[in-house]
mmCIF file of C-alpha atoms in Angstrom:
data_model
loop_
_atom_site.group_PDB
_atom_site.id
_atom_site.type_symbol
_atom_site.label_atom_id
_atom_site.label_comp_id
_atom_site.label_asym_id
_atom_site.label_seq_id
_atom_site.Cartn_x
_atom_site.Cartn_y
_atom_site.Cartn_z
ATOM 1 C CA MET K 1 26.140 35.387 15.097
ATOM 2 C CA GLN K 2 26.889 36.493 18.657
ATOM 3 C CA GLU K 3 30.396 37.003 19.980
ATOM 4 C CA THR K 4 31.736 34.098 22.070
ATOM 5 C CA VAL K 5 34.016 34.731 25.048
ATOM 6 C CA ALA K 6 35.681 32.237 27.381
ATOM 7 C CA VAL K 7 36.467 32.075 31.102
ATOM 8 C CA ASP K 8 37.683 29.414 33.506
ATOM 9 C CA VAL K 9 34.807 29.837 35.984
ATOM 10 C CA ALA K 10 31.356 31.325 35.424
ATOM 11 C CA ILE K 11 29.363 32.131 38.552
ATOM 12 C CA ILE K 12 25.641 32.671 37.986
ATOM 13 C CA GLY K 13 24.252 34.942 40.677
ATOM 14 C CA ALA K 14 25.926 38.069 42.045
ATOM 15 C CA GLY K 15 24.436 37.984 45.516
ATOM 16 C CA ILE K 16 26.491 37.527 48.650
ATOM 17 C CA ILE K 17 27.117 33.836 47.828
ATOM 18 C CA GLY K 18 28.287 34.452 44.255
ATOM 19 C CA LEU K 19 30.505 37.382 45.221
ATOM 20 C CA THR K 20 32.181 35.649 48.185
ATOM 21 C CA LEU K 21 32.730 32.615 45.955
ATOM 22 C CA ALA K 22 34.487 34.744 43.343
ATOM 23 C CA TYR K 23 36.516 36.430 46.102
ATOM 24 C CA GLU K 24 37.671 33.120 47.609
ATOM 25 C CA ILE K 25 38.447 31.487 44.265
ATOM 26 C CA LYS K 26 40.485 34.521 43.192
ATOM 27 C CA ASN K 27 42.384 34.445 46.495
ATOM 28 C CA GLN K 28 43.200 30.758 46.128
ATOM 29 C CA PHE K 29 43.808 30.784 42.357
ATOM 30 C CA PRO K 30 44.981 34.282 41.325
ATOM 31 C CA ASP K 31 45.421 33.302 37.666
ATOM 32 C CA CYS K 32 41.929 31.855 37.363
ATOM 33 C CA GLU K 33 39.735 33.845 34.968
ATOM 34 C CA ILE K 34 36.360 34.364 36.651
ATOM 35 C CA ALA K 35 33.195 36.142 35.611
ATOM 36 C CA VAL K 36 30.037 36.683 37.678
ATOM 37 C CA PHE K 37 26.598 37.190 36.110
ATOM 38 C CA ASP K 38 23.290 38.440 37.442
ATOM 39 C CA LYS K 39 19.994 39.000 35.652
ATOM 40 C CA GLU K 40 19.046 42.078 37.691
ATOM 41 C CA PRO K 41 20.124 45.703 37.049
ATOM 42 C CA TYR K 42 21.405 46.117 40.618
ATOM 43 C CA LEU K 43 23.232 43.911 43.095
ATOM 44 C CA GLY K 44 21.297 42.526 46.045
ATOM 45 C CA GLU K 45 17.854 42.816 44.465
ATOM 46 C CA HIS K 46 16.622 39.626 46.118
ATOM 47 C CA SER K 47 17.785 37.511 49.086
ATOM 48 C CA SER K 48 21.101 39.270 49.731
ATOM 49 C CA GLY K 49 19.624 42.743 49.938
ATOM 50 C CA ARG K 50 16.452 41.667 51.730
ATOM 51 C CA ASN K 51 17.568 40.087 54.976
ATOM 52 C CA SER K 52 18.178 41.341 58.489
ATOM 53 C CA GLY K 53 21.981 41.551 58.254
ATOM 54 C CA VAL K 54 22.386 39.285 61.285
ATOM 55 C CA LEU K 55 25.472 37.085 61.592
ATOM 56 C CA HIS K 56 24.122 34.047 63.416
ATOM 57 C CA ALA K 57 26.015 31.999 65.988
ATOM 58 C CA GLY K 58 24.907 28.538 64.779
ATOM 59 C CA LEU K 59 22.932 27.367 67.800
ATOM 60 C CA TYR K 60 19.640 26.433 66.082
ATOM 61 C CA TYR K 61 20.768 23.987 63.411
ATOM 62 C CA PRO K 62 21.045 20.175 63.491
ATOM 63 C CA ASN K 63 24.476 19.074 64.648
ATOM 64 C CA LYS K 64 26.973 18.465 61.814
ATOM 65 C CA SER K 65 24.543 19.753 59.180
ATOM 66 C CA LEU K 66 26.023 22.136 56.621
ATOM 67 C CA LYS K 67 23.939 24.922 58.164
ATOM 68 C CA HIS K 68 25.587 24.243 61.524
ATOM 69 C CA LEU K 69 29.164 23.782 60.331
ATOM 70 C CA LEU K 70 29.246 26.560 57.734
ATOM 71 C CA CYS K 71 27.393 29.033 59.960
ATOM 72 C CA LEU K 72 29.891 28.441 62.767
ATOM 73 C CA GLU K 73 32.868 28.878 60.427
ATOM 74 C CA GLY K 74 31.333 31.772 58.520
ATOM 75 C CA ASN K 75 30.643 33.679 61.727
ATOM 76 C CA GLN K 76 34.393 33.649 62.386
ATOM 77 C CA LEU K 77 35.495 34.260 58.778
ATOM 78 C CA TRP K 78 33.439 37.452 58.537
ATOM 79 C CA LYS K 79 35.707 39.093 61.145
ATOM 80 C CA LYS K 80 38.698 39.027 58.803
ATOM 81 C CA LEU K 81 36.687 39.658 55.632
ATOM 82 C CA ALA K 82 34.986 42.691 57.164
ATOM 83 C CA SER K 83 38.339 43.989 58.378
ATOM 84 C CA ASP K 84 40.107 43.397 55.044
ATOM 85 C CA LEU K 85 37.391 45.146 53.017
ATOM 86 C CA GLU K 86 36.429 47.738 55.655
ATOM 87 C CA ILE K 87 32.841 46.536 55.915
ATOM 88 C CA GLY K 88 30.711 47.731 58.813
ATOM 89 C CA PHE K 89 30.454 44.918 61.369
ATOM 90 C CA ARG K 90 29.716 44.552 65.086
ATOM 91 C CA LYS K 91 29.264 41.730 67.577
ATOM 92 C CA CYS K 92 26.114 42.941 69.336
ATOM 93 C CA GLY K 93 24.975 39.641 70.851
ATOM 94 C CA LYS K 94 21.471 38.229 71.045
ATOM 95 C CA LEU K 95 18.996 37.400 73.793
ATOM 96 C CA ILE K 96 16.509 34.587 73.117
ATOM 97 C CA PHE K 97 13.572 34.803 75.478
ATOM 98 C CA SER K 98 10.675 32.722 76.755
ATOM 99 C CA ASN K 99 7.250 34.206 77.410
ATOM 100 C CA SER K 100 6.353 31.926 80.283
ATOM 101 C CA GLU K 101 7.792 29.346 82.648
ATOM 102 C CA SER K 102 6.400 26.591 80.435
ATOM 103 C CA GLU K 103 8.627 27.801 77.585
ATOM 104 C CA ASP K 104 11.819 27.501 79.626
ATOM 105 C CA SER K 105 12.139 23.885 78.494
ATOM 106 C CA ASN K 106 12.560 25.261 74.949
ATOM 107 C CA LEU K 107 15.441 27.418 76.172
ATOM 108 C CA ASP K 108 16.935 24.310 77.809
ATOM 109 C CA GLU K 109 16.799 22.502 74.472
ATOM 110 C CA LEU K 110 18.492 25.436 72.717
ATOM 111 C CA ILE K 111 21.263 25.431 75.314
ATOM 112 C CA LYS K 112 21.787 21.687 74.805
ATOM 113 C CA ASN K 113 21.880 22.089 71.026
ATOM 114 C CA ALA K 114 24.265 25.044 71.319
ATOM 115 C CA ALA K 115 26.613 23.004 73.529
ATOM 116 C CA LYS K 116 26.495 20.131 71.023
ATOM 117 C CA ASN K 117 27.244 22.620 68.231
ATOM 118 C CA ASP K 118 30.168 24.245 70.106
ATOM 119 C CA VAL K 119 28.340 27.585 70.221
ATOM 120 C CA PRO K 120 28.974 29.767 73.306
ATOM 121 C CA ILE K 121 25.704 30.428 75.127
ATOM 122 C CA GLU K 122 24.574 30.958 78.714
ATOM 123 C CA TRP K 123 21.567 31.908 80.776
ATOM 124 C CA ALA K 124 21.052 35.648 80.855
ATOM 125 C CA SER K 125 22.306 37.290 84.020
ATOM 126 C CA LYS K 126 19.867 38.898 86.441
ATOM 127 C CA LYS K 127 20.940 42.333 85.173
ATOM 128 C CA GLU K 128 20.552 41.314 81.506
ATOM 129 C CA LEU K 129 17.097 39.925 82.241
ATOM 130 C CA GLN K 130 16.031 43.099 84.052
ATOM 131 C CA ILE K 131 17.149 45.229 81.085
ATOM 132 C CA LEU K 132 15.397 42.852 78.668
ATOM 133 C CA GLN K 133 12.158 42.982 80.647
ATOM 134 C CA THR K 134 11.936 46.746 80.244
ATOM 135 C CA ASP K 135 11.586 46.165 76.483
ATOM 136 C CA VAL K 136 10.177 42.659 76.074
ATOM 137 C CA ASN K 137 7.470 40.462 77.609
ATOM 138 C CA ALA K 138 10.060 37.934 78.759
ATOM 139 C CA PHE K 139 10.002 35.360 81.550
ATOM 140 C CA ASN K 140 13.564 34.159 81.071
ATOM 141 C CA ALA K 141 16.326 34.376 78.456
ATOM 142 C CA ILE K 142 19.581 32.951 77.188
ATOM 143 C CA SER K 143 22.460 35.008 75.798
ATOM 144 C CA SER K 144 24.333 34.379 72.531
ATOM 145 C CA PRO K 145 27.430 36.643 72.625
ATOM 146 C CA SER K 146 28.850 35.603 69.226
ATOM 147 C CA THR K 147 25.842 36.858 67.246
ATOM 148 C CA GLY K 148 26.615 40.005 65.230
ATOM 149 C CA ILE K 149 25.353 42.388 62.576
ATOM 150 C CA ILE K 150 26.886 43.504 59.297
ATOM 151 C CA ASN K 151 26.180 46.160 56.682
ATOM 152 C CA VAL K 152 25.050 43.877 53.847
ATOM 153 C CA SER K 153 24.815 46.518 51.108
ATOM 154 C CA GLU K 154 28.336 47.693 51.955
ATOM 155 C CA ALA K 155 29.587 44.082 51.879
ATOM 156 C CA ILE K 156 28.089 43.521 48.426
ATOM 157 C CA THR K 157 29.468 46.782 47.047
ATOM 158 C CA LYS K 158 32.981 46.351 48.451
ATOM 159 C CA LEU K 159 33.230 42.743 47.316
ATOM 160 C CA LYS K 160 32.296 43.868 43.794
ATOM 161 C CA TYR K 161 34.865 46.698 43.805
ATOM 162 C CA ASN K 162 37.580 44.359 45.086
ATOM 163 C CA LEU K 163 36.802 41.750 42.443
ATOM 164 C CA GLU K 164 36.751 44.226 39.580
ATOM 165 C CA ALA K 165 40.067 45.705 40.747
ATOM 166 C CA ARG K 166 41.547 42.209 40.391
ATOM 167 C CA GLY K 167 40.149 41.567 36.936
ATOM 168 C CA VAL K 168 36.940 39.721 37.806
ATOM 169 C CA ASN K 169 34.074 41.074 35.721
ATOM 170 C CA VAL K 170 30.620 41.329 37.311
ATOM 171 C CA PHE K 171 27.943 41.517 34.610
ATOM 172 C CA LEU K 172 24.467 42.794 35.459
ATOM 173 C CA LEU K 173 21.355 42.510 33.269
ATOM 174 C CA SER K 174 22.690 39.123 32.160
ATOM 175 C CA GLN K 175 19.856 36.622 32.062
ATOM 176 C CA VAL K 176 20.889 33.069 31.146
ATOM 177 C CA ASP K 177 18.954 32.059 28.040
ATOM 178 C CA SER K 178 20.413 28.551 27.825
ATOM 179 C CA LEU K 179 23.030 26.393 29.542
ATOM 180 C CA SER K 180 24.507 23.270 27.987
ATOM 181 C CA PHE K 181 27.513 20.969 28.424
ATOM 182 C CA THR K 182 29.357 20.043 25.235
ATOM 183 C CA ASN K 183 32.860 18.712 24.584
ATOM 184 C CA ALA K 184 33.957 19.041 28.235
ATOM 185 C CA GLU K 185 32.916 22.672 28.490
ATOM 186 C CA PHE K 186 29.802 24.656 29.249
ATOM 187 C CA ILE K 187 28.121 26.929 26.741
ATOM 188 C CA ILE K 188 26.032 29.704 28.308
ATOM 189 C CA LYS K 189 23.939 31.889 26.047
ATOM 190 C CA PHE K 190 23.178 35.406 27.223
ATOM 191 C CA PRO K 191 21.158 38.011 25.273
ATOM 192 C CA ALA K 192 24.303 39.918 24.241
ATOM 193 C CA PHE K 193 26.944 37.175 23.874
ATOM 194 C CA ASP K 194 27.781 33.495 24.325
ATOM 195 C CA LEU K 195 30.183 32.223 26.956
ATOM 196 C CA LYS K 196 32.401 29.162 27.198
ATOM 197 C CA ALA K 197 33.369 28.091 30.730
ATOM 198 C CA SER K 198 35.335 25.197 32.186
ATOM 199 C CA LYS K 199 33.337 25.360 35.422
ATOM 200 C CA VAL K 200 29.911 26.750 36.261
ATOM 201 C CA ILE K 201 28.703 27.575 39.762
ATOM 202 C CA ASN K 202 24.984 28.029 40.241
ATOM 203 C CA ALA K 203 24.554 30.646 42.977
ATOM 204 C CA GLY K 204 21.277 31.867 41.524
ATOM 205 C CA GLY K 205 19.335 32.081 44.789
ATOM 206 C CA LEU K 206 15.625 32.258 44.034
ATOM 207 C CA GLY K 207 16.400 31.472 40.382
ATOM 208 C CA ALA K 208 18.777 28.564 41.036
ATOM 209 C CA ILE K 209 16.172 25.858 40.392
ATOM 210 C CA SER K 210 15.226 27.234 36.956
ATOM 211 C CA LEU K 211 18.935 27.423 36.035
ATOM 212 C CA ARG K 212 19.626 23.770 36.906
ATOM 213 C CA GLU K 213 16.566 22.745 34.890
ATOM 214 C CA LYS K 214 18.382 24.028 31.799
ATOM 215 C CA LEU K 215 20.813 21.128 32.360
ATOM 216 C CA GLY K 216 17.939 18.643 32.608
ATOM 217 C CA LEU K 217 18.012 18.434 36.424
ATOM 218 C CA ASN K 218 14.337 18.253 37.344
ATOM 219 C CA ASP K 219 14.133 16.485 40.724
ATOM 220 C CA LEU K 220 13.749 19.628 42.868
ATOM 221 C CA GLU K 221 11.354 22.559 43.027
ATOM 222 C CA ASN K 222 11.084 25.872 44.861
ATOM 223 C CA TYR K 223 9.142 26.338 48.071
ATOM 224 C CA PHE K 224 8.982 30.076 48.677
ATOM 225 C CA VAL K 225 8.276 31.671 52.048
ATOM 226 C CA ARG K 226 7.999 35.448 52.234
ATOM 227 C CA GLY K 227 8.694 37.537 55.319
ATOM 228 C CA HIS K 228 7.998 41.227 55.955
ATOM 229 C CA TYR K 229 9.890 43.671 58.142
ATOM 230 C CA LEU K 230 8.532 46.761 59.843
ATOM 231 C CA SER K 231 10.563 49.767 60.957
ATOM 232 C CA THR K 232 9.601 52.334 63.536
ATOM 233 C CA THR K 233 10.157 56.064 63.875
ATOM 234 C CA GLN K 234 9.959 55.570 67.639
ATOM 235 C CA LYS K 235 13.284 56.084 69.420
ATOM 236 C CA LEU K 236 14.127 52.638 70.774
ATOM 237 C CA LYS K 237 17.527 52.119 72.368
ATOM 238 C CA TYR K 238 18.005 48.397 71.817
ATOM 239 C CA GLU K 239 21.668 47.481 72.251
ATOM 240 C CA THR K 240 21.291 43.827 71.308
ATOM 241 C CA LEU K 241 18.950 41.578 69.312
ATOM 242 C CA TYR K 242 15.781 40.181 70.905
ATOM 243 C CA TYR K 243 14.465 36.827 69.615
ATOM 244 C CA PRO K 244 11.503 34.773 70.853
ATOM 245 C CA ILE K 245 11.560 30.981 71.011
ATOM 246 C CA PRO K 246 11.707 29.884 67.338
ATOM 247 C CA PRO K 247 8.578 28.207 65.942
ATOM 248 C CA ALA K 248 8.666 24.489 65.207
ATOM 249 C CA ASP K 249 7.576 24.773 61.544
ATOM 250 C CA LEU K 250 11.089 25.389 60.116
ATOM 251 C CA LYS K 251 9.852 28.473 58.280
ATOM 252 C CA GLY K 252 11.802 31.058 60.273
ATOM 253 C CA LEU K 253 12.928 32.230 63.694
ATOM 254 C CA GLY K 254 9.790 34.120 64.660
ATOM 255 C CA VAL K 255 9.121 37.871 64.668
ATOM 256 C CA HIS K 256 12.142 39.394 66.393
ATOM 257 C CA SER K 257 13.924 42.717 66.670
ATOM 258 C CA THR K 258 17.088 43.561 64.805
ATOM 259 C CA ILE K 259 19.277 46.635 64.819
ATOM 260 C CA ASP K 260 21.588 48.045 62.196
ATOM 261 C CA LEU K 261 24.935 49.736 62.731
ATOM 262 C CA ASP K 262 23.193 53.110 63.102
ATOM 263 C CA GLY K 263 20.887 51.775 65.803
ATOM 264 C CA LYS K 264 17.759 51.626 63.625
ATOM 265 C CA VAL K 265 15.316 49.005 64.934
ATOM 266 C CA LYS K 266 13.358 46.644 62.676
ATOM 267 C CA PHE K 267 10.841 43.954 63.554
ATOM 268 C CA GLY K 268 10.196 40.807 61.564
ATOM 269 C CA PRO K 269 9.885 38.693 59.647
ATOM 270 C CA ASN K 270 6.526 37.003 59.655
ATOM 271 C CA THR K 271 6.214 33.904 57.446
ATOM 272 C CA GLU K 272 3.855 33.490 54.521
ATOM 273 C CA GLU K 273 3.861 30.729 51.909
ATOM 274 C CA ILE K 274 3.794 32.066 48.341
ATOM 275 C CA THR K 275 3.926 30.470 44.891
ATOM 276 C CA ASN K 276 5.797 33.216 43.013
ATOM 277 C CA VAL K 277 8.440 35.732 44.046
ATOM 278 C CA SER K 278 6.728 38.959 45.014
ATOM 279 C CA TYR K 279 7.491 41.546 47.664
ATOM 280 C CA THR K 280 4.057 43.136 47.932
ATOM 281 C CA PRO K 281 2.468 42.460 51.341
ATOM 282 C CA PRO K 282 -1.152 41.316 51.627
ATOM 283 C CA LEU K 283 -3.612 43.877 52.988
ATOM 284 C CA ASP K 284 -3.995 42.185 56.369
ATOM 285 C CA ALA K 285 -0.269 41.616 56.982
ATOM 286 C CA LEU K 286 0.357 44.986 58.659
ATOM 287 C CA GLU K 287 -2.253 44.400 61.352
ATOM 288 C CA GLU K 288 -1.043 40.818 61.865
ATOM 289 C CA MET K 289 2.540 41.988 62.359
ATOM 290 C CA GLU K 290 1.525 44.870 64.611
ATOM 291 C CA ASN K 291 -0.260 42.361 66.844
ATOM 292 C CA LEU K 292 2.739 39.994 66.906
ATOM 293 C CA ILE K 293 5.115 42.833 67.759
ATOM 294 C CA GLY K 294 2.739 44.047 70.463
ATOM 295 C CA PHE K 295 2.583 40.531 71.920
ATOM 296 C CA TYR K 296 6.362 40.250 72.313
ATOM 297 C CA PHE K 297 7.535 43.836 72.799
ATOM 298 C CA LYS K 298 6.556 46.479 75.351
ATOM 299 C CA ASN K 299 5.666 50.135 74.847
ATOM 300 C CA ILE K 300 5.550 49.944 71.055
ATOM 301 C CA GLU K 301 3.584 52.769 69.441
ATOM 302 C CA LYS K 302 1.725 51.065 66.623
ATOM 303 C CA GLU K 303 1.101 54.302 64.737
ATOM 304 C CA LYS K 304 4.884 54.690 64.329
ATOM 305 C CA LEU K 305 5.357 51.277 62.709
ATOM 306 C CA HIS K 306 5.616 51.200 58.922
ATOM 307 C CA TRP K 307 6.585 48.811 56.132
ATOM 308 C CA ASP K 308 10.316 48.548 55.536
ATOM 309 C CA TYR K 309 10.911 45.664 53.125
ATOM 310 C CA ALA K 310 10.096 42.035 52.393
ATOM 311 C CA GLY K 311 12.265 39.078 51.452
ATOM 312 C CA CYS K 312 11.762 35.532 50.172
ATOM 313 C CA ARG K 313 13.492 32.474 51.609
ATOM 314 C CA SER K 314 14.858 30.183 48.892
ATOM 315 C CA LYS K 315 13.695 26.871 50.312
ATOM 316 C CA ILE K 316 13.649 23.738 48.159
ATOM 317 C CA ARG K 317 11.770 20.455 48.197
ATOM 318 C CA PHE K 318 11.755 17.205 46.248
ATOM 319 C CA LYS K 319 9.354 17.302 43.335
ATOM 320 C CA ASP K 320 8.059 13.729 43.705
ATOM 321 C CA ASP K 321 7.012 13.636 47.385
ATOM 322 C CA LYS K 322 7.073 17.401 48.189
ATOM 323 C CA LYS K 323 9.403 16.716 51.133
ATOM 324 C CA LEU K 324 11.243 19.819 52.266
ATOM 325 C CA PHE K 325 15.047 19.711 52.147
ATOM 326 C CA THR K 326 16.043 21.691 55.233
ATOM 327 C CA ASP K 327 19.840 21.913 54.908
ATOM 328 C CA PHE K 328 22.023 23.760 52.403
ATOM 329 C CA TRP K 329 22.171 21.827 49.123
ATOM 330 C CA ILE K 330 25.753 22.070 47.824
ATOM 331 C CA LYS K 331 26.402 19.382 45.245
ATOM 332 C CA SER K 332 27.922 18.659 41.834
ATOM 333 C CA PRO K 333 25.431 16.482 39.917
ATOM 334 C CA VAL K 334 27.223 17.217 36.633
ATOM 335 C CA LYS K 335 31.018 17.260 36.309
ATOM 336 C CA ASN K 336 32.428 20.775 36.834
ATOM 337 C CA TYR K 337 28.949 22.132 37.623
ATOM 338 C CA ILE K 338 28.452 23.049 41.301
ATOM 339 C CA GLU K 339 25.115 24.198 42.668
ATOM 340 C CA CYS K 340 24.181 26.076 45.822
ATOM 341 C CA LEU K 341 20.463 25.582 46.483
ATOM 342 C CA GLY K 342 18.273 26.330 49.470
ATOM 343 C CA ILE K 343 20.734 28.921 50.748
ATOM 344 C CA GLU K 344 18.326 30.564 53.148
ATOM 345 C CA SER K 345 19.237 31.740 56.658
ATOM 346 C CA PRO K 346 21.997 31.399 57.828
ATOM 347 C CA GLY K 347 23.193 31.903 54.252
ATOM 348 C CA LEU K 348 24.588 35.397 54.815
ATOM 349 C CA THR K 349 26.537 34.240 57.871
ATOM 350 C CA SER K 350 27.761 31.130 56.076
ATOM 351 C CA ALA K 351 28.726 32.822 52.790
ATOM 352 C CA PRO K 352 32.537 32.962 53.294
ATOM 353 C CA ALA K 353 32.518 29.387 54.605
ATOM 354 C CA ILE K 354 30.374 28.175 51.676
ATOM 355 C CA ALA K 355 32.933 29.770 49.346
ATOM 356 C CA LYS K 356 35.785 28.063 51.188
ATOM 357 C CA HIS K 357 33.952 24.710 51.218
ATOM 358 C CA ILE K 358 33.366 24.812 47.455
ATOM 359 C CA THR K 359 36.893 25.983 46.665
ATOM 360 C CA GLU K 360 38.424 23.221 48.799
ATOM 361 C CA ASN K 361 36.157 20.417 47.608
ATOM 362 C CA TYR K 362 35.420 21.156 43.949
ATOM 363 C CA PHE K 363 38.623 22.828 42.646
#
């Protein structure tokens, strides 16, 4: 018979959402006994470690949606969190550009949505546009000064160290075999031990749907979209982020440039529907991305572009009619069980605000 241990709160998923949740709960309830579990051998194996590291401003999302509200709040909360934990962070801004005069109406719509969402934004100045046009095939542009970048791997590592220093255990290689609710408590069976918990938070990312199914919740299913990023060995001195007009298919923000805190430039992601989580690009994806990058960006030496990484967006849809659910799904369909589903972009930006939202509303 396996050993049984008990905690107040079990968080399944040790990505950026699970770790910021544990951090916020421990801050608000210092005596709460918390444990975080992840099935992988390393932190950030999936969504958290495979995104661009951009802290979004909140201008794209439907007004008053959770994506809008939590992105806006999270963008501000990261300032203090990054300072407290000494995480690399910088407000680098973003320029969103049109390719032609006909696309300027799209920029107008983004400005209107940004104003509705209380996001600072303005038309790029003549000087900003001139600088942009040396690098990008741009007709016009708008500027988002509150967009930033963060060192995601450092954030994950420092959150883990902080939690463990305060008595929160983070268990890796801990696949959930079963999850049940009995006698007002949850029983979670892992390969090495059983766990009793008063509350369970499902922050399982790409595995969140399969976890909720263990509780008999079968109304949702995954809809995976993979995106690839390319890096370049070419010396590009981009000081800010360059984004095209986002596509209308809700799959992503289009192939754009990002920079990290060392100035390394990446391009991506493209969008590709997949049925299972895999990070191996198809054979024709490199040429497709090279052509997209060449369409938007000037003076790019294709022979210096190379694969960097791929990531999967954890989108969800209803199983019966296949309708996509486009907002964050943060709900408690079973008492003391809280689930975070569909936490795609701007999930990284929103993470501290998601943690605050759950702590304030479900504790």
